[in-house]
Amino acid sequence: METKFLMVILGSMFINYFLRAVPVICHTGKKPGSFLKSFLEYIPFAAIGALLFPDVLYSTDTMWISLAGLIFAGILILLKKNMLLVVSGTIFLVYLLNMIKP
């Protein structure tokens, strides 16, 4: 079992390295177009949003508290506040709403 687990880890490591190394080797000196560059800049944000959004809605006992925290965080982000302030403020708001819920 331990050898099988190690082989899975090593196989994943080599495949991941290969998939990252091939584009670097093949495209040296070429610059991507502006559309491709902007598209690749937004992919991490879209992926994180798609992965986290469902968990945010079910993170508390009641969905309305989760939605209040989501809206509050969204407003702070649109106001371009510091990420530490957004996270800590949202956690504090959700904590307070959980304390006063009926």
Short mmCIF file of C-alpha atoms in Angstrom, two decimals:
data_model
loop_
_atom_site.label_atom_id
_atom_site.label_comp_id
_atom_site.label_asym_id
_atom_site.label_seq_id
_atom_site.Cartn_x
_atom_site.Cartn_y
_atom_site.Cartn_z
CA MET A 1 0.00 0.00 0.00
CA GLU A 2 2.78 2.43 0.88
CA THR A 3 4.60 1.79 -2.42
CA LYS A 4 1.41 2.32 -4.38
CA PHE A 5 0.81 5.63 -2.60
CA LEU A 6 4.36 6.76 -3.31
CA MET A 7 3.99 5.86 -7.00
CA VAL A 8 0.80 7.92 -7.25
CA ILE A 9 2.55 10.93 -5.72
CA LEU A 10 5.60 10.57 -7.97
CA GLY A 11 3.43 10.07 -11.06
CA SER A 12 1.39 13.17 -10.24
CA MET A 13 4.58 15.14 -9.67
CA PHE A 14 6.07 14.18 -13.05
CA ILE A 15 2.85 14.80 -14.98
CA ASN A 16 2.41 18.19 -13.32
CA TYR A 17 6.02 19.15 -14.05
CA PHE A 18 5.73 17.98 -17.67
CA LEU A 19 2.54 19.98 -18.27
CA ARG A 20 4.18 23.12 -16.90
CA ALA A 21 7.55 22.68 -18.58
CA VAL A 22 6.39 21.98 -22.14
CA PRO A 23 4.78 25.43 -22.74
CA VAL A 24 7.85 27.17 -21.33
CA ILE A 25 10.17 25.21 -23.60
CA CYS A 26 8.02 25.52 -26.73
CA HIS A 27 7.09 29.19 -26.47
CA THR A 28 10.33 30.93 -25.53
CA GLY A 29 10.58 34.37 -27.06
CA LYS A 30 6.93 34.51 -28.14
CA LYS A 31 4.56 36.94 -26.47
CA PRO A 32 0.86 36.12 -26.17
CA GLY A 33 -1.73 38.45 -27.64
CA SER A 34 -3.54 40.95 -25.44
CA PHE A 35 -6.76 38.92 -25.42
CA LEU A 36 -4.99 35.70 -24.37
CA LYS A 37 -2.97 37.55 -21.76
CA SER A 38 -6.05 39.13 -20.16
CA PHE A 39 -7.92 35.81 -20.36
CA LEU A 40 -5.11 33.99 -18.52
CA GLU A 41 -4.98 36.70 -15.85
CA TYR A 42 -8.64 36.15 -14.90
CA ILE A 43 -8.63 32.34 -14.82
CA PRO A 44 -7.36 32.01 -11.21
CA PHE A 45 -10.09 34.34 -9.91
CA ALA A 46 -12.82 32.51 -11.81
CA ALA A 47 -11.61 29.11 -10.62
CA ILE A 48 -11.42 30.19 -6.98
CA GLY A 49 -14.85 31.79 -7.22
CA ALA A 50 -16.40 28.69 -8.73
CA LEU A 51 -14.86 26.45 -6.08
CA LEU A 52 -15.64 28.62 -3.05
CA PHE A 53 -19.07 30.06 -3.84
CA PRO A 54 -21.15 26.95 -2.99
CA ASP A 55 -19.26 26.44 0.27
CA VAL A 56 -19.85 30.04 1.27
CA LEU A 57 -23.61 29.61 1.06
CA TYR A 58 -23.62 26.56 3.33
CA SER A 59 -20.92 27.68 5.78
CA THR A 60 -23.40 28.57 8.55
CA ASP A 61 -26.59 27.05 9.91
CA THR A 62 -28.81 29.51 8.05
CA MET A 63 -28.31 30.66 4.50
CA TRP A 64 -29.37 34.26 5.14
CA ILE A 65 -26.37 34.78 7.44
CA SER A 66 -24.10 33.39 4.75
CA LEU A 67 -25.66 35.67 2.15
CA ALA A 68 -25.24 38.68 4.46
CA GLY A 69 -21.55 37.85 4.84
CA LEU A 70 -21.18 37.36 1.09
CA ILE A 71 -22.85 40.69 0.32
CA PHE A 72 -20.81 42.48 2.99
CA ALA A 73 -17.56 41.05 1.61
CA GLY A 74 -18.60 41.98 -1.93
CA ILE A 75 -19.30 45.57 -0.91
CA LEU A 76 -15.94 45.88 0.83
CA ILE A 77 -14.16 44.44 -2.21
CA LEU A 78 -15.96 46.85 -4.55
CA LEU A 79 -14.85 49.70 -2.26
CA LYS A 80 -11.27 48.40 -2.77
CA LYS A 81 -10.61 47.78 0.92
CA ASN A 82 -7.62 45.83 2.17
CA MET A 83 -8.06 42.04 1.95
CA LEU A 84 -7.27 41.65 5.66
CA LEU A 85 -10.07 44.10 6.47
CA VAL A 86 -12.48 42.27 4.13
CA VAL A 87 -11.79 38.85 5.65
CA SER A 88 -11.71 39.93 9.29
CA GLY A 89 -14.75 42.20 8.89
CA THR A 90 -16.78 39.49 7.23
CA ILE A 91 -15.83 36.91 9.86
CA PHE A 92 -16.79 39.38 12.60
CA LEU A 93 -20.15 40.17 10.93
CA VAL A 94 -21.04 36.51 10.49
CA TYR A 95 -20.02 35.81 14.09
CA LEU A 96 -22.25 38.63 15.37
CA LEU A 97 -25.18 37.52 13.24
CA ASN A 98 -24.80 33.96 14.55
CA MET A 99 -24.81 35.27 18.13
CA ILE A 100 -28.05 37.28 17.70
CA LYS A 101 -30.00 34.87 15.51
CA PRO A 102 -33.25 33.60 17.04
#
